[in-house]
mmCIF file of C-alpha atoms in Angstrom:
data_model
loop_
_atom_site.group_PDB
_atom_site.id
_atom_site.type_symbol
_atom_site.label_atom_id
_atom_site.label_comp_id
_atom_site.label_asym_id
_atom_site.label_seq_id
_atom_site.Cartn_x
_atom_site.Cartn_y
_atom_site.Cartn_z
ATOM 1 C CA UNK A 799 12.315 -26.834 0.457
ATOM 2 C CA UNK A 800 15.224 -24.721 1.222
ATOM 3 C CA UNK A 801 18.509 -26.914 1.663
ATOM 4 C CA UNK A 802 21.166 -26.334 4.106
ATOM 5 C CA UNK A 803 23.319 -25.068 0.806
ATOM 6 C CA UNK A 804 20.534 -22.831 0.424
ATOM 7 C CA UNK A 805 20.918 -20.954 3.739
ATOM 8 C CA UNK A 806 24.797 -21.114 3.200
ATOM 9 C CA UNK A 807 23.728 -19.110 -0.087
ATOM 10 C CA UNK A 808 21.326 -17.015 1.393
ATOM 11 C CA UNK A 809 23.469 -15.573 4.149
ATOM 12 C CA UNK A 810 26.486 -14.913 1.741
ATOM 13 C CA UNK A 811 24.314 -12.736 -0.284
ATOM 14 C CA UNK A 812 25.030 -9.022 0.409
ATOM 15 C CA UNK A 813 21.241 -6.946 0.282
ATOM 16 C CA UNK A 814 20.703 -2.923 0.482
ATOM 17 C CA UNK A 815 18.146 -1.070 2.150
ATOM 18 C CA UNK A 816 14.901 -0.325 -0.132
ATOM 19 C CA UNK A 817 15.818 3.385 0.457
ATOM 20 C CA UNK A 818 18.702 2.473 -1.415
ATOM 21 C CA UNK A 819 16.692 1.555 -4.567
ATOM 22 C CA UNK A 820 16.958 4.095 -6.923
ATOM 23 C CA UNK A 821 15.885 5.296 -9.864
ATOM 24 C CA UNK A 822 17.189 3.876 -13.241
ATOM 25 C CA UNK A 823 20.270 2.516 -10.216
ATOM 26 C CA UNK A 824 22.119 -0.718 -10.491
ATOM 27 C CA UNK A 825 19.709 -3.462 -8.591
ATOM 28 C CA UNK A 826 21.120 -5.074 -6.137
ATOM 29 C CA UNK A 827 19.851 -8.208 -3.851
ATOM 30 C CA UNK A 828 16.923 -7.118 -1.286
ATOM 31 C CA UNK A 829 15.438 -8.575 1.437
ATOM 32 C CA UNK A 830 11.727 -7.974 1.634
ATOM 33 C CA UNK A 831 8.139 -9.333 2.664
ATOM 34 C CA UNK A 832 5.813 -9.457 0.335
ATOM 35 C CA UNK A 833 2.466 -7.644 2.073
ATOM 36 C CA UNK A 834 -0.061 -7.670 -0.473
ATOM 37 C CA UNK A 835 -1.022 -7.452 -4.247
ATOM 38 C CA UNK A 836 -3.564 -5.661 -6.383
ATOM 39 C CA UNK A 837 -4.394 -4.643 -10.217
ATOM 40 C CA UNK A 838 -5.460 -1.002 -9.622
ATOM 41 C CA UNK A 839 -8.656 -0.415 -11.322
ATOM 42 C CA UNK A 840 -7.368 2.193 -13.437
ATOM 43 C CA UNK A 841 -4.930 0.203 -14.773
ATOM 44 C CA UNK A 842 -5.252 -3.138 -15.530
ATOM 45 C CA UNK A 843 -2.215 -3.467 -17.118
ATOM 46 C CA UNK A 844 -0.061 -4.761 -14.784
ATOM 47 C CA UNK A 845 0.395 -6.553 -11.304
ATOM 48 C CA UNK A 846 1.017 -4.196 -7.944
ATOM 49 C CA UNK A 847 3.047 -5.414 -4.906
ATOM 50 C CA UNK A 848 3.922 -3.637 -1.931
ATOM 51 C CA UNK A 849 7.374 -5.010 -0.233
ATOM 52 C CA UNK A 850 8.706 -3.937 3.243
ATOM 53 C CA UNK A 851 12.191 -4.731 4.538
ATOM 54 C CA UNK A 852 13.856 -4.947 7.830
ATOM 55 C CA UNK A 853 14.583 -0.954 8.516
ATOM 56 C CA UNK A 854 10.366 -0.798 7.536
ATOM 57 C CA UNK A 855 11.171 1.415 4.345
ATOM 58 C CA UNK A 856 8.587 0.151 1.650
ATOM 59 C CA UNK A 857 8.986 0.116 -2.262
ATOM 60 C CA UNK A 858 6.254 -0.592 -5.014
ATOM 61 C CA UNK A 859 6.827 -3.459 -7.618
ATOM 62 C CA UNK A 860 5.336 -4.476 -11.007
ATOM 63 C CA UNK A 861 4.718 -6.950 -13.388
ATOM 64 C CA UNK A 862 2.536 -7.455 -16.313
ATOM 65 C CA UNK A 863 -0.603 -9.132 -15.962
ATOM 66 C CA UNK A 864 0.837 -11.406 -18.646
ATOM 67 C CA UNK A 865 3.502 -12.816 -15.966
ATOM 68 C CA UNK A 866 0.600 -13.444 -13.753
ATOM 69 C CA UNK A 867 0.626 -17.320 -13.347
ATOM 70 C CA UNK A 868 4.643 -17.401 -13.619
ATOM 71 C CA UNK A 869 4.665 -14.826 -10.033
ATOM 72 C CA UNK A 870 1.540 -16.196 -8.639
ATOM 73 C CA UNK A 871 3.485 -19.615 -8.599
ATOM 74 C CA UNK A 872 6.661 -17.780 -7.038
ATOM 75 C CA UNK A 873 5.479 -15.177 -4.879
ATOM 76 C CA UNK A 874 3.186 -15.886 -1.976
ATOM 77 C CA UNK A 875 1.416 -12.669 -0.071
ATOM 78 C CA UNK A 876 3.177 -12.610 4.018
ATOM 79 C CA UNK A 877 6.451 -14.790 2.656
ATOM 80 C CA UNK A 878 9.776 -12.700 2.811
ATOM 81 C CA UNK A 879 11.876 -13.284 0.328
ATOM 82 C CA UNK A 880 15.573 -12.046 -1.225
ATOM 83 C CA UNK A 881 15.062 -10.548 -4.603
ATOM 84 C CA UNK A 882 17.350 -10.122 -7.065
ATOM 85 C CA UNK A 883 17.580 -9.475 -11.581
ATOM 86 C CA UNK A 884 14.890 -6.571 -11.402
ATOM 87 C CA UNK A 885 14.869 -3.200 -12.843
ATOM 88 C CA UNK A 886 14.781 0.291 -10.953
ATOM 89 C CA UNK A 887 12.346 2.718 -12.415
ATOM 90 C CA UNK A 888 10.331 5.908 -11.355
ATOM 91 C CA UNK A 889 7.353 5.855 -9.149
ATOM 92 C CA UNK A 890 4.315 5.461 -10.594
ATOM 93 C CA UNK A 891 2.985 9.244 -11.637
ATOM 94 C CA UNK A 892 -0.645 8.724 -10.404
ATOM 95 C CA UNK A 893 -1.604 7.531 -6.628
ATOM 96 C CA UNK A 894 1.225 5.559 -5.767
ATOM 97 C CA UNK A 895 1.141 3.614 -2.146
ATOM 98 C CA UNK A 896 4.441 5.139 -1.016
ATOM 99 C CA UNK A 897 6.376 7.726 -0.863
ATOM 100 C CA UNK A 898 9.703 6.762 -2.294
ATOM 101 C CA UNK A 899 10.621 7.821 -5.655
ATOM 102 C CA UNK A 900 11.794 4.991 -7.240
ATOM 103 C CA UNK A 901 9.707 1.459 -7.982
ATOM 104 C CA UNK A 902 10.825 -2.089 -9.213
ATOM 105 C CA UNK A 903 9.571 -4.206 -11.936
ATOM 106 C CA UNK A 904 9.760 -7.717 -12.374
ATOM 107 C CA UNK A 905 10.614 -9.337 -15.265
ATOM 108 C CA UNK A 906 10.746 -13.202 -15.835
ATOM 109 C CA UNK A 907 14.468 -13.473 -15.124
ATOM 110 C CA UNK A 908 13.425 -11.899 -11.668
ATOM 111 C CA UNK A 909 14.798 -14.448 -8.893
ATOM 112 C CA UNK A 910 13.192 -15.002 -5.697
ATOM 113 C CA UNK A 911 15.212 -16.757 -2.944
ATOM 114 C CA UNK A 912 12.885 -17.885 0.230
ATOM 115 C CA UNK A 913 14.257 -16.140 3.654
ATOM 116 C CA UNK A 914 13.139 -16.950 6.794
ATOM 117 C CA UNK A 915 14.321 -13.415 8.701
ATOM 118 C CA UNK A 916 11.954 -13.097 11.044
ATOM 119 C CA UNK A 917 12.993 -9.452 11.597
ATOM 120 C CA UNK A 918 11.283 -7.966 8.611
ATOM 121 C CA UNK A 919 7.474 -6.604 9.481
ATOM 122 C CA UNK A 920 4.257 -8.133 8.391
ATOM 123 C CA UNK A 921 2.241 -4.541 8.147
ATOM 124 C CA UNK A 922 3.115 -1.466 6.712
ATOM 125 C CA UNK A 923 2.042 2.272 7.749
ATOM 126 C CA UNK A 924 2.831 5.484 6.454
ATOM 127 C CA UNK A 925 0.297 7.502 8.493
ATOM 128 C CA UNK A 926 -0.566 11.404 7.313
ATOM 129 C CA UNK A 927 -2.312 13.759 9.642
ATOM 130 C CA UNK A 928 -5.125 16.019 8.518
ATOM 131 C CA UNK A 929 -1.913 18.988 8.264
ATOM 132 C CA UNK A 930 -0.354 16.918 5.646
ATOM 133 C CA UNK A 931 -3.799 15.602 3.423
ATOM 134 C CA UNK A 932 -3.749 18.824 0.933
ATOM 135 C CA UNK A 933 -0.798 17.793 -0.858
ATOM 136 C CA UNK A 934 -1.636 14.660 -1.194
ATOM 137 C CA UNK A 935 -5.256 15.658 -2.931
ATOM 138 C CA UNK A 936 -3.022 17.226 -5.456
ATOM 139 C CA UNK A 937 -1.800 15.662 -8.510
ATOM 140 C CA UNK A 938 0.135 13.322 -8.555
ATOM 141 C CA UNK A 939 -1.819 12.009 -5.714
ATOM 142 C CA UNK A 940 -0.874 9.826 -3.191
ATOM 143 C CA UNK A 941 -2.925 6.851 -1.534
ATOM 144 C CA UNK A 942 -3.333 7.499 2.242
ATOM 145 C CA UNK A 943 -2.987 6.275 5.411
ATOM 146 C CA UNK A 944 -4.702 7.729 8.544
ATOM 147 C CA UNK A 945 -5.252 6.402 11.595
ATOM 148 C CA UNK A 946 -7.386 8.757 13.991
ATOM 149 C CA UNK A 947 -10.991 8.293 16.613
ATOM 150 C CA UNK A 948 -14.437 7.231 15.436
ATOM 151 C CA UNK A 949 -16.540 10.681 16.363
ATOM 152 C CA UNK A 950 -19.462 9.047 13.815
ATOM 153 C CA UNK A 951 -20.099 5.925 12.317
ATOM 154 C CA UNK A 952 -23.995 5.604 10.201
ATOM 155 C CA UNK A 953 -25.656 4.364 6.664
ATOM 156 C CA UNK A 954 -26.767 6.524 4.285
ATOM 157 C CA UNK A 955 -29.386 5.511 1.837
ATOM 158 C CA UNK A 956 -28.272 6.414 -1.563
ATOM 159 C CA UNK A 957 -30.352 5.729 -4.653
ATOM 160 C CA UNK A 958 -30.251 1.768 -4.749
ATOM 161 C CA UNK A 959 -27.917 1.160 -2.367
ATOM 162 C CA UNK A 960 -26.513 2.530 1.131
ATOM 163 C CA UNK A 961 -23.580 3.343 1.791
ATOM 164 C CA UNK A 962 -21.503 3.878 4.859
ATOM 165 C CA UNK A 963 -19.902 6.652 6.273
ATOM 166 C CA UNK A 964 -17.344 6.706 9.225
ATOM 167 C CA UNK A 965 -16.340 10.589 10.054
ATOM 168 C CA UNK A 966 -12.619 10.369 12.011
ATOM 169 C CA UNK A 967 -10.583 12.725 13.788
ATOM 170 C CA UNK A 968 -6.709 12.809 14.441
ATOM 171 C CA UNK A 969 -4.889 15.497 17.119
ATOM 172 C CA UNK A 970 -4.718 17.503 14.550
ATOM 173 C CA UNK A 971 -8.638 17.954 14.131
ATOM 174 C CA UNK A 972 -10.810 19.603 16.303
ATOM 175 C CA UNK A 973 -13.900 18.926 15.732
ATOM 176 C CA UNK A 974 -16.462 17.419 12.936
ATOM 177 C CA UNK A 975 -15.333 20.668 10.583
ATOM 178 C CA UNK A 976 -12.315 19.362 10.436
ATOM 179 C CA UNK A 977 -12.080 15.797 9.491
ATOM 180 C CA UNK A 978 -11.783 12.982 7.548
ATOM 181 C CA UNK A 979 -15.067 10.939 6.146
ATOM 182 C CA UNK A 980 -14.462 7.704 5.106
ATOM 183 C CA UNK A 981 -17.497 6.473 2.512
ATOM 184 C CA UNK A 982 -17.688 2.418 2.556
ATOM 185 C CA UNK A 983 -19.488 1.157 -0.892
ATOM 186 C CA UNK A 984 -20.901 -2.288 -0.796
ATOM 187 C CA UNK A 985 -20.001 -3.929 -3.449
ATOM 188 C CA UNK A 986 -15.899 -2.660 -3.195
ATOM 189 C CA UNK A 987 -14.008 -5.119 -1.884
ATOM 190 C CA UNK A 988 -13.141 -3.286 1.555
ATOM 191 C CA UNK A 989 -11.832 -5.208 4.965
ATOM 192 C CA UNK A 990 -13.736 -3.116 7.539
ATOM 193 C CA UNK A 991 -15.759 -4.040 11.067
ATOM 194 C CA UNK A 992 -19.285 -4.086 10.626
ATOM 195 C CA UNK A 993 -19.342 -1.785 13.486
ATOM 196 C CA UNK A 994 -16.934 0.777 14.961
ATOM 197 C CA UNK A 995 -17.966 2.344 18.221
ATOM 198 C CA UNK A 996 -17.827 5.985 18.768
ATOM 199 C CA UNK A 997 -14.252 7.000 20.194
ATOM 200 C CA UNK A 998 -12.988 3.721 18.668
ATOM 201 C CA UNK A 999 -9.520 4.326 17.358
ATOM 202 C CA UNK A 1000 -9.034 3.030 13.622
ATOM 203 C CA UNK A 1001 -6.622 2.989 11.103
ATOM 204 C CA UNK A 1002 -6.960 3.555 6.965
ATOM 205 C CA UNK A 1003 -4.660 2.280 4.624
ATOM 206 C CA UNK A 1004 -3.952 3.054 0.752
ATOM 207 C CA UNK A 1005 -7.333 4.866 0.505
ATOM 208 C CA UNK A 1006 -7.216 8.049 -2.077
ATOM 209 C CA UNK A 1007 -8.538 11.382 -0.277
ATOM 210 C CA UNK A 1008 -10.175 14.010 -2.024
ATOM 211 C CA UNK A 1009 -11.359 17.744 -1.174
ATOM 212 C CA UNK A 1010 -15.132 18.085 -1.565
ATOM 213 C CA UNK A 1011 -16.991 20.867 -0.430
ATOM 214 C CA UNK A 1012 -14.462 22.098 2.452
ATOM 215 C CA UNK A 1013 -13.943 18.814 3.854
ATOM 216 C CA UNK A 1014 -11.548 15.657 3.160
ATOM 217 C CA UNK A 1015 -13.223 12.615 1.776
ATOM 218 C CA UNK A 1016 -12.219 9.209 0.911
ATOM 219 C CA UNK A 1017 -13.951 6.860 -0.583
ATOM 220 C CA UNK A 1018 -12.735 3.048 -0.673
#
């Protein structure tokens, strides 16, 4: 429970912007929400978060899975919090969620102060339109968002399984030679509709997009 003290202390606390996180830089307090968490599956070595602040400029943060009960006691995924004792390094080098160049880690002397500023967004977007996908194919890649219309959504039978396709378009694309297809395998993990209609608008987050053949693909 957060005291009246506790607010006293919380809005005496002077925070920076997560733009001004930088690499190897002195931390200072920030105020963030904490939007999700993952353990990529390429590296199972540590902890991913993904924290937004009031201005919406995002950050990546890590721990080691060894800290894993000790943060899943402290943090809780949609709760803002100020954040304070953590260390400023460089980006991840492969397929980080964001653009900025630095990224925090979290050590055990990490301290997390509960906020209630209602001002700091629950969803994060960093869209790309099919002009700016080639770079990010490139190494280091970049995970993706996209938002653009449904021009096909269908199953395709593929040795023991199906899986499904939805082909998308953004004002940048004009027509089905140039755009994005979106593969959906059944046993990933993947928050989708079971059915987008044709024209439907739809947005992709943190989803890796490759060149294959002529054409963008991403597979989640």
């Amino acid at each position: 429970m957060t005291t009246f003290n506790d607010n006293l202390q919380i809005s005496k606390m002077s925070t920076i912007c997560l733009s001004e996180v930088k690499v190897y830089g002195d931390p200072a307090p920030i105020e963030v929400r904490v939007l999700k968490k993952w353990i990529p599956y390429h590296d199972k070595k540590y902890i991913y978060y993904l924290f937004v602040d009031a201005h919406g400029c995002a950050i990546e943060a890590t721990t080691s899975t060894n800290n894993k009960a000790h943060f899943d006691s402290v943090i809780t995924i949609q709760s803002c919090y100020i954040i304070d004792d953590y260390v400023c390094l460089s980006k991840r080098p492969y397929m980080p969620t964001v653009g900025h160049d630095a990224s925090i880690r979290l050590g055990m002397i990490a301290t997390f102060t509960p906020s209630s500023n209602n001002n700091i967004p629950d969803h994060y977007f960093d869209f790309a339109t099919y002009n700016e996908l080639m770079p990010i194919t490139k190494l280091p890649k970049r995970l993706t968002d996209f938002i653009g219309r449904v021009i096909d959504d269908k199953h395709k039978p593929v040795k023991s399984t199906t899986l499904r396709k939805i082909i998308i378009i953004d004002e940048d694309m004009i027509s089905s030679e140039t755009s994005l297809e979106l593969t959906l395998w059944p046993n990933h993990n993947v928050k989708a509709p079971d059915k987008t209609n044709i024209g439907s608008i739809i947005a992709i987050t943190s989803a890796e997009v490759k060149e294959y053949m002529g054409k963008y693909v991403s597979t989640k």
